[in-house]
XYZ file of C-alpha atoms in Angstrom:
147
model
C 0.010 -0.195 0.192
C 0.991 3.430 -0.828
C 1.394 6.366 1.707
C 0.189 9.700 -0.203
C 1.514 12.516 1.891
C 1.493 16.586 1.456
C 5.031 18.086 3.167
C 3.112 21.380 3.726
C 0.941 22.320 6.788
C -1.275 24.560 3.831
C -2.823 21.928 1.375
C -0.472 21.482 -1.738
C -1.504 22.931 -5.174
C -0.413 22.546 -8.606
C 0.678 25.482 -10.551
C 1.209 24.436 -14.133
C 0.547 21.691 -16.283
C 3.703 20.739 -18.549
C 1.613 17.787 -20.621
C -0.971 15.047 -19.560
C 2.010 13.485 -17.217
C 4.324 16.331 -16.145
C 2.830 19.183 -13.167
C 4.691 21.719 -10.729
C 3.419 21.438 -7.561
C 3.374 24.190 -4.877
C 3.610 22.955 -1.044
C 4.198 25.386 1.646
C 6.516 27.534 -0.232
C 8.493 24.553 -1.738
C 8.328 24.300 -5.706
C 9.104 21.488 -8.215
C 8.328 19.763 -10.764
C 6.657 15.997 -10.360
C 7.164 13.883 -13.468
C 3.982 11.455 -13.086
C 4.946 7.373 -12.794
C 3.928 4.361 -14.652
C 2.560 6.653 -17.529
C 3.514 8.397 -20.897
C 1.075 10.870 -22.558
C 1.595 12.543 -25.672
C 4.099 15.790 -25.274
C 2.263 19.027 -26.004
C 2.829 19.341 -29.628
C 2.304 15.730 -30.360
C -0.865 14.682 -32.182
C -3.585 14.533 -28.836
C -1.175 15.934 -27.011
C -3.145 18.989 -25.102
C -5.977 17.026 -25.012
C -3.937 14.964 -22.529
C -2.840 17.907 -20.831
C -6.525 19.277 -20.091
C -7.523 15.960 -19.256
C -5.191 15.923 -16.350
C -6.005 19.673 -15.594
C -9.417 18.823 -14.863
C -8.976 16.187 -12.711
C -6.529 17.890 -10.758
C -7.417 22.270 -10.755
C -8.408 23.752 -7.605
C -9.163 20.171 -6.336
C -7.248 18.847 -3.179
C -3.889 17.043 -4.088
C -1.450 14.487 -2.548
C 1.565 12.623 -3.669
C 4.431 10.428 -3.514
C 7.956 10.702 -3.970
C 9.634 7.655 -5.639
C 13.049 8.726 -7.391
C 14.488 11.679 -9.682
C 14.889 10.782 -13.065
C 17.643 12.272 -15.585
C 16.089 15.868 -15.892
C 15.866 16.266 -12.192
C 12.714 15.772 -12.019
C 11.101 14.419 -8.997
C 8.863 10.687 -9.633
C 6.185 10.129 -7.587
C 2.445 9.100 -7.810
C 0.065 11.659 -7.901
C -3.904 11.792 -6.125
C -6.307 14.473 -7.010
C -9.042 14.300 -5.247
C -8.101 10.610 -3.776
C -7.994 9.645 -7.606
C -4.987 7.980 -8.795
C -4.072 10.608 -11.388
C -2.195 7.580 -13.366
C -4.835 4.906 -13.459
C -6.971 7.783 -14.533
C -4.830 9.412 -17.484
C -5.145 4.956 -18.576
C -8.495 4.594 -18.266
C -9.687 7.216 -19.932
C -7.055 7.152 -23.061
C -5.297 10.490 -22.192
C -1.719 8.375 -21.523
C -0.094 5.339 -22.275
C 0.706 2.508 -19.933
C 4.657 2.950 -19.418
C 5.137 -1.086 -19.265
C 8.946 -0.765 -20.096
C 9.131 1.118 -16.055
C 5.935 -0.262 -14.093
C 4.695 -3.211 -13.334
C 1.287 -2.311 -12.297
C -0.663 -4.418 -14.443
C -4.149 -2.796 -13.123
C -2.983 -0.239 -15.718
C -2.089 -2.260 -18.425
C -5.904 -3.810 -18.112
C -7.004 -0.280 -17.986
C -4.922 0.191 -21.264
C -6.210 -2.534 -22.929
C -9.896 -1.725 -22.247
C -9.526 1.975 -22.875
C -8.334 0.575 -26.300
C -11.282 -1.534 -26.826
C -13.663 1.380 -26.232
C -11.738 3.739 -28.312
C -11.281 5.708 -25.367
C -9.481 9.164 -25.910
C -6.257 8.841 -28.240
C -7.769 5.167 -28.995
C -9.930 7.248 -31.282
C -6.994 8.236 -33.588
C -6.015 6.045 -36.227
C -2.710 5.207 -35.301
C -1.811 7.026 -31.927
C 1.780 6.862 -31.943
C 3.288 6.209 -28.646
C 5.370 9.678 -26.888
C 8.481 7.527 -26.451
C 8.668 6.976 -30.609
C 7.317 10.663 -31.316
C 10.346 12.221 -28.582
C 12.799 9.813 -31.014
C 11.397 11.031 -34.096
C 11.127 14.917 -33.035
C 14.386 15.244 -30.319
C 14.801 18.888 -31.316
C 11.304 19.952 -31.220
C 10.861 17.541 -27.855
C 11.493 20.065 -24.756
C 10.051 18.360 -21.091
């Protein structure tokens, strides 16, 4: 079982949504970038990227959030789990077709099942003819990619 925390006495909030899997958290004077684990959302400049970002905004904007740090990535972003109104953001994004399950970095097979169900139901990005996974898009657009 994961323990979700907010470090400050005041409620933590999201100050900016970079895309569908990365946010800026403001918590009791502390400001940092959090890369949500277990998922990979389309980049802002990628097809479906703005819709993915707006879906995360709708879930988390002006709501109570909590988070758990798991580590740091090569871009010095904090990696972690995010909950908005007691909903797991990773699961929400995958269930509704707004992000891919990042099976390369995660063993959470609940998300794999959620992705399969979203694909079958043609939710979100699965409505597209051939949705390009963000890791392939980043490889093809290295200079345009700014995360």
